[in-house]
XYZ file of C-alpha atoms in Angstrom:
677
model
C -89.759 -25.949 63.615
C -87.348 -27.415 66.103
C -85.407 -25.463 68.824
C -82.055 -26.262 70.687
C -81.744 -26.315 74.399
C -78.141 -26.736 75.635
C -76.984 -27.782 72.132
C -79.745 -30.544 71.685
C -83.009 -30.292 69.937
C -85.882 -29.425 71.992
C -89.238 -31.097 72.107
C -92.481 -29.050 71.984
C -92.720 -29.005 75.860
C -89.408 -27.756 76.179
C -89.877 -25.059 73.573
C -93.026 -23.818 75.335
C -91.070 -23.735 78.687
C -88.332 -21.704 77.146
C -90.713 -19.315 75.625
C -92.339 -18.719 79.139
C -88.973 -18.279 80.766
C -87.964 -15.696 78.198
C -90.715 -13.427 79.125
C -89.580 -13.384 82.852
C -88.412 -10.026 84.125
C -85.428 -11.583 85.920
C -82.586 -13.816 85.069
C -82.901 -17.495 84.826
C -80.167 -19.998 83.796
C -79.279 -23.723 83.727
C -75.876 -25.166 84.361
C -74.614 -28.738 84.219
C -73.744 -29.381 88.007
C -70.958 -31.872 87.079
C -69.088 -29.796 84.487
C -70.181 -26.228 85.579
C -70.991 -25.728 81.925
C -73.723 -23.138 80.825
C -76.961 -24.698 79.057
C -79.368 -21.873 78.948
C -79.929 -18.144 79.916
C -83.238 -16.437 79.337
C -83.720 -13.441 77.331
C -83.539 -11.104 80.568
C -80.259 -12.577 81.381
C -78.883 -12.282 77.683
C -79.880 -8.617 77.605
C -78.255 -8.103 81.023
C -74.844 -9.603 79.899
C -75.305 -8.246 76.185
C -75.334 -11.728 74.535
C -76.421 -11.511 70.911
C -76.325 -15.250 70.334
C -76.528 -18.324 72.359
C -73.017 -19.405 71.067
C -71.518 -16.724 73.353
C -72.188 -18.643 76.489
C -73.543 -22.187 75.695
C -71.070 -24.931 76.729
C -68.754 -22.425 78.627
C -67.958 -22.338 82.162
C -70.648 -20.581 84.355
C -68.153 -18.889 86.698
C -66.289 -17.454 83.805
C -69.384 -16.017 81.828
C -71.511 -14.956 84.789
C -68.848 -13.889 87.385
C -65.751 -13.238 85.415
C -63.551 -15.669 87.401
C -60.987 -18.199 86.367
C -62.088 -20.874 88.768
C -65.242 -22.108 90.357
C -66.758 -19.778 92.754
C -66.045 -20.189 96.488
C -69.684 -19.604 97.192
C -71.129 -22.030 94.767
C -74.015 -23.915 96.184
C -73.826 -27.259 94.110
C -72.806 -29.237 97.406
C -75.859 -27.979 99.219
C -78.335 -28.623 96.331
C -77.357 -32.236 96.173
C -78.167 -32.480 100.049
C -81.135 -30.170 100.350
C -82.348 -29.596 96.973
C -83.026 -25.753 96.867
C -81.064 -22.728 98.201
C -81.664 -19.092 98.498
C -78.924 -16.682 98.942
C -77.670 -13.050 98.134
C -74.776 -12.639 95.738
C -72.762 -9.470 94.820
C -71.831 -10.194 91.188
C -68.453 -8.377 90.839
C -68.404 -8.481 87.088
C -71.992 -6.660 86.954
C -71.270 -4.818 90.290
C -74.763 -5.592 91.191
C -76.538 -7.518 93.755
C -78.825 -10.543 93.154
C -81.210 -12.647 95.355
C -80.302 -16.271 94.088
C -82.705 -19.200 94.164
C -81.140 -22.464 93.392
C -82.786 -25.762 92.437
C -81.539 -29.141 91.369
C -83.410 -30.940 88.483
C -82.638 -34.120 86.510
C -83.108 -34.385 82.843
C -81.834 -37.263 80.714
C -79.865 -38.674 83.728
C -77.969 -35.404 84.187
C -77.979 -33.145 87.405
C -78.815 -29.582 86.222
C -78.610 -26.474 88.321
C -81.741 -24.231 87.753
C -80.948 -21.050 89.092
C -83.312 -17.895 89.248
C -81.550 -14.512 89.943
C -83.586 -11.305 91.117
C -81.804 -7.939 90.869
C -81.989 -6.206 94.179
C -79.190 -3.732 93.489
C -81.326 -0.807 94.405
C -82.625 -2.122 97.484
C -79.284 -3.151 98.588
C -77.780 0.223 97.701
C -80.339 1.865 99.674
C -79.730 -0.499 102.476
C -75.976 0.193 102.219
C -76.675 4.035 102.106
C -78.827 3.560 105.166
C -76.182 1.783 106.935
C -73.568 4.489 105.963
C -75.953 7.353 107.048
C -76.428 5.729 110.321
C -72.684 5.244 110.679
C -72.021 8.744 109.659
C -74.829 10.170 112.066
C -73.369 8.146 114.909
C -69.795 9.255 114.246
C -71.148 12.889 113.728
C -72.728 12.670 117.285
C -69.268 11.438 118.543
C -67.730 14.464 116.913
C -70.114 16.955 118.419
C -69.936 15.390 121.869
C -66.064 15.531 121.622
C -66.439 19.339 120.785
C -68.853 19.912 123.490
C -67.348 17.884 126.367
C -63.478 19.055 126.069
C -63.086 22.544 127.515
C -59.799 22.828 125.782
C -60.247 23.682 122.286
C -56.911 22.343 120.986
C -57.690 19.044 122.529
C -61.270 18.880 121.307
C -60.397 19.482 117.574
C -57.339 17.106 117.791
C -59.487 14.471 118.958
C -62.244 15.250 116.553
C -59.574 14.881 113.783
C -58.630 11.400 115.208
C -62.234 10.359 114.735
C -62.367 11.683 111.320
C -59.166 9.920 110.251
C -60.078 6.649 111.668
C -63.608 6.798 110.003
C -62.247 7.314 106.595
C -59.423 4.821 107.344
C -56.995 7.764 106.404
C -53.468 8.360 107.164
C -53.997 12.052 108.399
C -56.841 14.453 109.001
C -56.326 18.200 109.358
C -57.585 21.527 109.123
C -56.021 24.457 106.782
C -57.098 28.063 107.632
C -56.302 31.171 105.630
C -54.010 33.588 107.175
C -54.537 36.893 105.515
C -51.725 38.646 107.027
C -49.212 36.410 105.790
C -51.013 35.391 102.586
C -50.770 31.736 103.390
C -53.172 28.916 103.810
C -51.772 27.278 106.979
C -52.213 24.111 108.703
C -53.597 24.843 112.135
C -54.515 21.331 113.378
C -53.539 17.838 112.490
C -53.865 14.178 113.578
C -51.823 11.375 111.840
C -51.627 7.711 112.450
C -47.860 8.130 112.835
C -45.741 10.046 115.318
C -45.037 13.001 112.845
C -47.240 14.794 110.213
C -47.795 12.798 106.974
C -46.591 15.737 104.929
C -43.920 18.222 105.279
C -46.155 21.023 103.570
C -47.550 22.673 106.543
C -48.265 25.949 104.802
C -49.158 26.700 101.178
C -48.920 30.089 99.669
C -52.342 31.832 98.975
C -51.451 32.049 95.155
C -50.525 28.491 94.821
C -53.723 27.388 96.793
C -56.068 29.622 95.000
C -57.038 27.147 92.341
C -57.659 24.358 94.975
C -59.924 26.766 97.015
C -61.948 27.775 94.018
C -62.530 24.040 93.165
C -63.665 23.376 96.633
C -66.030 26.326 96.601
C -67.330 25.109 93.185
C -67.827 21.555 94.283
C -68.352 21.845 97.993
C -66.110 18.786 98.607
C -63.800 16.866 96.540
C -62.316 13.496 96.485
C -59.323 12.865 94.098
C -56.817 10.210 93.719
C -53.687 10.366 91.252
C -54.882 7.261 89.319
C -58.572 8.266 89.046
C -59.106 8.338 85.267
C -62.161 10.364 85.579
C -60.346 13.414 87.457
C -57.544 13.618 84.999
C -58.674 17.033 83.465
C -59.136 18.514 87.038
C -55.681 20.031 87.187
C -56.602 22.437 89.936
C -57.488 19.422 92.091
C -54.139 17.617 91.331
C -52.315 20.707 92.202
C -53.081 20.126 95.794
C -51.782 16.505 95.837
C -48.588 17.862 94.385
C -48.363 20.627 96.987
C -48.978 18.118 99.723
C -46.990 15.329 98.265
C -49.617 12.925 98.606
C -51.626 10.554 96.271
C -55.168 11.029 97.535
C -57.213 13.450 99.375
C -60.817 13.835 100.422
C -61.654 17.599 101.479
C -64.451 19.790 102.134
C -64.312 23.785 102.428
C -64.816 25.921 105.440
C -66.837 28.557 104.362
C -67.599 31.982 106.149
C -69.895 34.599 104.622
C -69.885 32.900 101.152
C -66.000 32.701 101.055
C -63.769 29.805 101.469
C -61.325 30.428 104.347
C -59.921 26.868 104.772
C -60.641 23.194 104.564
C -60.869 19.963 106.470
C -58.920 17.159 104.735
C -58.020 13.586 104.949
C -55.034 12.090 103.257
C -55.354 8.626 101.635
C -58.983 8.039 102.702
C -59.816 4.304 102.138
C -63.360 3.743 103.402
C -66.919 5.670 103.738
C -65.971 8.035 101.059
C -69.369 8.062 99.382
C -70.537 11.574 99.114
C -68.218 12.599 102.033
C -71.293 12.831 104.462
C -69.199 12.996 107.688
C -66.850 15.653 106.406
C -69.653 17.806 105.184
C -71.818 17.503 108.286
C -68.872 18.168 110.685
C -67.604 21.064 108.791
C -70.043 23.618 110.339
C -69.393 22.395 113.682
C -65.707 22.783 113.165
C -66.169 26.222 111.839
C -68.045 27.118 114.699
C -65.326 26.075 117.028
C -62.818 27.811 115.128
C -64.801 31.041 115.181
C -65.277 30.546 118.890
C -61.461 30.098 119.389
C -60.851 33.182 117.371
C -63.405 35.066 119.702
C -61.594 33.759 122.834
C -58.232 34.439 121.503
C -59.349 37.873 120.785
C -60.814 38.444 124.202
C -57.603 36.949 125.697
C -55.491 39.317 123.832
C -57.791 42.148 124.853
C -57.338 41.227 128.480
C -53.606 41.314 127.803
C -53.514 44.595 125.651
C -53.859 48.306 127.021
C -56.637 49.582 124.869
C -54.952 53.124 124.653
C -51.460 52.407 123.879
C -51.652 49.022 122.316
C -48.884 47.994 124.794
C -49.237 44.729 126.730
C -50.872 45.522 130.089
C -50.515 44.895 133.747
C -52.124 41.368 133.437
C -49.570 40.169 130.813
C -46.921 41.751 132.688
C -47.749 39.781 135.893
C -47.783 36.711 133.706
C -44.255 37.402 132.161
C -42.947 38.120 135.856
C -44.337 34.778 136.779
C -42.509 33.042 133.833
C -39.238 34.744 134.485
C -39.429 33.453 138.061
C -40.044 30.028 136.985
C -37.294 30.142 134.235
C -34.965 32.992 135.112
C -33.074 34.978 132.444
C -29.314 34.614 132.351
C -29.283 38.513 132.258
C -32.055 40.911 132.739
C -32.430 44.538 132.376
C -35.404 46.443 133.814
C -36.594 49.948 133.193
C -39.136 51.399 135.423
C -40.685 54.691 134.023
C -43.246 57.336 135.350
C -44.800 60.196 133.698
C -44.302 63.348 135.477
C -47.460 65.783 135.687
C -49.891 63.626 134.014
C -52.683 64.730 136.521
C -51.591 68.359 135.831
C -51.909 67.815 132.134
C -55.339 66.363 132.227
C -56.539 69.032 134.497
C -54.884 71.821 132.519
C -55.541 70.634 129.002
C -58.020 67.768 129.011
C -57.792 63.995 129.074
C -57.228 63.780 125.238
C -53.995 65.656 125.835
C -53.132 63.348 128.704
C -53.847 60.388 126.645
C -51.557 61.626 123.934
C -48.704 61.988 126.320
C -49.325 58.407 127.418
C -49.220 57.198 123.880
C -46.204 59.366 123.172
C -44.273 57.739 126.012
C -45.362 54.159 124.715
C -44.135 55.065 121.141
C -40.738 56.181 122.419
C -40.270 53.049 124.575
C -41.401 50.621 121.687
C -39.138 52.360 119.232
C -36.102 51.974 121.553
C -36.864 48.610 123.169
C -39.103 47.137 120.432
C -40.846 44.499 122.687
C -41.535 43.551 126.316
C -42.840 47.104 127.094
C -45.775 47.074 129.541
C -48.116 49.627 130.707
C -48.458 48.750 134.300
C -50.491 51.845 135.750
C -52.073 55.097 134.384
C -48.697 56.799 134.393
C -46.272 53.811 134.822
C -44.304 51.523 132.374
C -42.172 48.723 132.787
C -39.609 47.282 130.258
C -38.115 43.781 130.788
C -35.106 42.992 128.748
C -34.124 39.385 129.105
C -30.790 38.012 127.738
C -29.356 41.526 127.013
C -25.811 42.624 127.709
C -25.009 45.391 130.139
C -23.606 47.541 127.417
C -26.598 47.151 125.071
C -29.058 47.809 127.997
C -27.380 50.879 129.296
C -26.938 52.087 125.659
C -30.813 51.845 125.086
C -31.523 53.651 128.406
C -29.209 56.393 127.420
C -30.989 56.636 124.232
C -34.252 56.787 126.029
C -33.057 59.671 128.210
C -31.634 61.531 125.043
C -34.899 61.112 123.344
C -37.194 62.334 126.199
C -34.951 65.231 127.057
C -35.386 66.489 123.408
C -39.282 66.039 123.669
C -40.841 69.083 125.236
C -44.051 67.257 125.986
C -42.646 64.292 127.911
C -41.295 64.696 131.445
C -40.401 61.362 132.892
C -38.448 59.627 135.770
C -36.573 56.418 135.239
C -35.104 53.681 137.216
C -32.910 51.368 135.325
C -31.341 48.010 136.684
C -29.293 45.295 135.027
C -28.415 42.166 136.612
C -26.690 38.800 135.776
C -28.960 36.471 137.416
C -28.091 37.175 141.100
C -31.347 38.635 142.141
C -34.943 37.522 141.420
C -36.829 39.419 138.746
C -39.548 40.843 141.420
C -36.570 42.085 143.585
C -34.939 43.624 140.556
C -38.148 45.417 139.429
C -38.538 46.778 143.035
C -35.159 48.166 142.921
C -35.741 49.985 139.550
C -39.102 51.408 140.978
C -37.058 52.710 144.041
C -34.527 54.464 141.630
C -37.241 55.818 139.742
C -38.809 57.430 142.718
C -35.688 58.784 143.898
C -35.088 60.404 140.593
C -38.765 61.809 140.876
C -37.715 63.492 143.997
C -36.235 66.191 141.943
C -39.564 66.776 140.015
C -41.413 66.871 143.347
C -39.071 69.466 144.675
C -39.780 71.534 141.519
C -43.549 71.292 141.980
C -43.646 71.580 145.796
C -46.163 74.625 145.702
C -48.409 73.054 143.154
C -51.669 72.234 144.706
C -52.537 69.958 141.983
C -50.066 67.277 142.854
C -51.033 65.002 145.717
C -47.485 63.881 146.501
C -46.244 67.398 146.540
C -49.081 68.316 148.613
C -48.166 65.605 151.139
C -44.562 66.906 151.127
C -45.845 70.478 151.519
C -47.759 69.637 154.580
C -44.921 67.494 155.985
C -42.634 70.541 155.791
C -45.190 72.798 157.315
C -45.592 70.205 160.169
C -41.876 70.168 160.709
C -41.676 74.039 160.744
C -44.602 74.364 163.275
C -42.693 71.831 165.639
C -45.215 68.942 165.066
C -42.106 66.517 165.159
C -39.802 65.842 168.219
C -36.748 63.897 168.658
C -36.162 61.689 171.689
C -32.841 59.985 172.559
C -32.734 56.443 173.710
C -29.621 55.827 175.622
C -27.121 53.080 174.892
C -25.771 51.628 178.062
C -22.684 49.510 178.549
C -23.698 46.413 180.494
C -20.611 45.767 182.352
C -20.357 49.442 183.709
C -23.713 50.882 183.293
C -22.252 53.928 181.499
C -23.942 55.641 178.810
C -21.834 55.450 175.701
C -24.298 56.844 173.192
C -27.842 57.091 172.202
C -30.252 56.520 169.229
C -32.428 59.218 167.890
C -36.067 58.327 167.793
C -38.589 60.684 166.031
C -42.283 61.326 167.255
C -45.093 63.404 165.802
C -47.213 65.536 168.105
C -50.961 65.627 167.587
C -52.909 68.832 168.077
C -54.118 67.472 171.590
C -50.377 67.001 172.622
C -50.239 63.260 172.458
C -47.461 61.309 170.473
C -47.617 59.314 167.372
C -45.318 56.372 167.111
C -43.066 56.216 163.931
C -44.825 53.099 162.616
C -48.023 55.298 162.129
C -46.514 57.785 159.858
C -43.166 56.555 158.492
C -44.617 53.969 156.231
C -46.894 56.585 154.525
C -43.998 59.155 154.006
C -42.036 56.199 152.706
C -44.796 55.268 150.237
C -45.197 58.873 149.190
C -41.416 59.292 148.731
C -41.181 62.307 151.102
C -39.412 60.587 154.027
C -36.194 62.312 153.330
C -37.523 65.555 154.984
C -38.059 63.556 158.168
C -34.774 61.998 157.970
C -32.926 65.331 157.522
C -35.024 67.071 160.233
C -33.924 64.162 162.615
C -30.080 64.634 161.599
C -30.410 68.494 162.039
C -31.972 67.941 165.447
C -29.174 65.545 166.399
C -26.393 67.937 165.189
C -28.039 70.883 167.098
C -28.084 68.664 170.427
C -24.403 67.676 169.793
C -23.482 71.211 169.264
C -25.130 72.437 172.462
C -23.495 69.494 174.431
C -20.170 70.710 173.201
C -20.933 74.215 174.102
C -22.046 73.431 177.649
C -18.971 71.065 178.241
C -20.901 67.770 178.317
C -19.348 64.573 177.271
C -19.118 63.906 173.567
C -21.318 60.902 172.545
C -22.234 59.175 169.259
C -25.802 59.307 168.298
C -27.331 56.964 165.744
C -29.626 58.175 163.223
C -31.997 56.156 160.975
C -32.053 56.727 157.241
C -34.930 55.380 155.171
C -33.779 53.393 152.149
C -35.265 55.991 149.867
C -33.104 58.695 151.472
C -30.015 56.357 151.474
C -30.517 55.815 147.700
C -30.530 59.435 146.907
C -27.618 60.752 144.893
C -24.690 62.387 146.816
C -26.652 61.737 150.130
C -23.272 61.198 152.180
C -22.216 64.752 151.134
C -25.777 66.312 151.892
C -25.291 64.784 155.419
C -21.857 65.885 155.605
C -22.976 69.465 154.775
C -25.446 69.377 157.747
C -22.661 68.462 159.991
C -20.460 71.203 158.789
C -23.347 73.659 159.415
C -23.445 72.883 163.120
C -19.696 72.134 163.356
C -20.254 68.577 164.452
C -17.694 65.927 163.744
C -19.152 63.159 161.598
C -17.603 60.541 163.715
C -20.274 61.557 166.323
C -23.058 60.283 163.870
C -23.687 56.633 163.382
C -25.836 56.151 160.217
C -28.205 53.114 160.746
C -28.997 50.910 157.707
C -32.469 49.484 158.546
C -33.932 46.062 157.618
C -35.927 47.663 154.796
C -32.693 48.580 153.062
C -32.389 44.750 152.256
C -34.257 45.598 149.052
C -30.917 47.690 147.904
C -28.592 45.462 146.018
C -25.461 44.481 148.107
C -23.085 46.277 145.543
C -24.960 49.658 145.673
C -25.261 49.262 149.572
C -21.662 48.606 149.744
C -20.863 51.670 147.643
C -22.903 53.874 149.867
C -21.385 52.440 152.863
C -17.990 53.349 151.715
C -19.159 56.900 150.984
C -20.289 57.315 154.587
C -17.240 55.673 156.083
C -15.057 57.936 153.756
C -16.866 61.099 155.049
C -16.049 59.999 158.530
C -19.378 58.549 159.717
C -19.907 55.390 161.514
C -22.421 52.873 160.339
C -24.635 50.405 162.067
C -26.610 47.363 160.898
C -30.029 47.518 162.318
C -32.462 44.861 163.256
C -30.101 41.933 162.812
C -31.835 38.567 163.344
C -34.909 39.318 161.189
C -35.055 39.261 157.299
C -31.709 41.259 156.870
C -29.672 38.497 158.646
C -27.533 38.163 155.515
C -24.022 37.076 156.423
C -22.743 38.396 152.985
C -23.214 41.801 154.050
C -20.957 41.403 157.059
C -18.222 40.362 154.659
C -18.830 43.200 152.469
C -19.397 46.288 154.777
C -17.315 47.279 157.902
C -19.913 48.136 160.197
C -19.094 49.841 163.570
C -21.980 48.129 165.398
C -24.594 45.436 164.911
C -28.049 45.874 166.579
C -29.666 42.492 167.598
C -33.527 42.771 166.852
C -35.931 42.827 169.843
C -37.370 39.395 168.470
C -34.066 37.797 169.514
C -33.724 39.363 172.836
C -37.512 38.503 174.149
C -37.573 35.322 175.907
C -33.689 35.409 175.890
C -33.643 34.254 179.714
C -35.624 31.020 178.880
C -35.005 30.383 175.227
C -31.618 28.418 175.064
C -31.643 28.705 171.073
C -31.912 32.375 171.392
C -28.872 32.374 173.732
C -26.760 30.284 171.566
C -27.482 32.681 168.670
C -26.806 35.813 170.737
C -23.611 34.365 172.187
C -22.669 33.575 168.570
C -23.209 37.026 167.123
C -21.300 38.520 170.156
C -18.388 36.273 169.383
C -18.873 37.079 165.519
C -18.798 41.020 166.462
C -15.498 40.759 168.598
C -13.868 38.726 165.802
C -15.082 40.933 162.834
C -13.009 44.200 163.247
C -14.254 44.679 166.908
C -17.910 45.492 165.936
C -19.943 46.470 168.777
C -23.105 44.430 169.435
C -26.191 46.393 170.485
C -29.195 44.658 172.119
C -32.724 46.085 171.613
C -35.487 45.394 174.077
C -33.497 44.707 177.206
C -36.282 45.382 179.736
C -35.494 43.295 182.699
C -32.389 42.759 185.026
C -32.003 39.059 183.951
């Protein structure tokens, strides 16, 4: 029986050759090199292409039948075969989507140039090779991701860079992390990196209800790759829901799983490369989750460092941070409340610490109910409230509400200092002033509890009063001398404390302590009484009447109705108030100018003279000279020291003297004149 070869009848040799070729376990075929028409495909090849009859391919173009192309293949080796005779190469057959190692040889038959091609299927080997390459790339990228997380101390920066690596690896438009927010019942984007300047999607948060099916799919599949035009995924409606929610056409995502529950996911929008198995995303998920957990822990620790564990209020650390922020970016208006719990130590000693803790929490509750936020517990019994951008009326309304609330609360006994300002003073200065006002208000509490041994400050006050009664303090008069005549025109009252051995203690050794303990008013009033007693004695003995200056601490100066209190002492000794000059010391600079002016007007209205002490130091504020009519200005000793040799000091002193003569004939007083020069 005769057989056909390329449409022509074969001889016996050709028939035997064909039978042998059909037994091969790889594809063999013949083409006419001049026409590119197929002449023969062995049995293995026909089965590979599912040909049932030779008529399906014989005489047809090789590039159409074998490669599925409309024109000769760009990789055809016909030219090389004419030159070299043979050629071996690797080809990816797009029609079959398989890889072949091709061996080509040119043969001549009946005057025709024939291409004899053997194709060995190496798809499995190539796939393994590709998988290995992808695995190596994945591992290299994973190492980069891990190093990025380890080398960047700032977690935000680290995860941002990590997402950049992931997005570029998958050639995606955007990489991001979504995390479940249990409080708000949302799945919220917490990190994002995009190729563009803005996010790839407007959807930065998805309701828990809408995301539920998507999270379940992630948990079931442990990773999802979905595109809108993917025919194989049309039934996965829960997967397509996320595409609609994110307004995207494709996504690769893997879950973030904690304790067996999906709590978020890492996603890449429109991934275009390296998507086989999503190896990198799966591998990096655990490291990302670890860093997210670390971030949460650090955030919790940070919050703990800013939160008072007893009351839940923000603590002293947070308070100082906010103070710094308000110094750098001052509020247009600011109200400050400084509050102190009275008798907390007594409560702890009498009823136990739990009762004291309850008082502390009650005070915190009252403050938060009235002021809502910016309430800080700055000490054991102290609270500060900062109210930025608040009107004067609203602030004072809330302070009044606080006073009413605590007045009706039988357990809470508090002292309050409240100050509102429209940006004229720094926040720290304003807080200091509020604290001073609080301590002044606290004086009434101290007086009520003066005999209570439990209170340290009242104990200090009690001991101070005892020392005064026992004559442990003495008043010395330092004369004021008119330089031109040498005549004594007045004096300054200086207080000294007498030790048990009779030696004297200078004021700088005890005044700051009494100021700190807020009992300095007892010393001030003692000095005033002694001065009035001296003036009364002088008058009774017919001596010349002189004016004596008396220092008042800023704490005493800020007490309510202080001018009347001093006036009552003068009346007690029948002393004309004009014989008393009230010295406002440098430390009074912490008092607001408006308040200081009001106090000065009260003294002047009561008939007292007033003096500005320590001029030339911190309190050299020209604004106060225009606001208050001082009777005299005392030049600080630091200006006078070295006056004989220091020309700058001479100019300044001459200027001050001239200014005094011009401003209502104020008398300039110089401290520290110790030489004739």
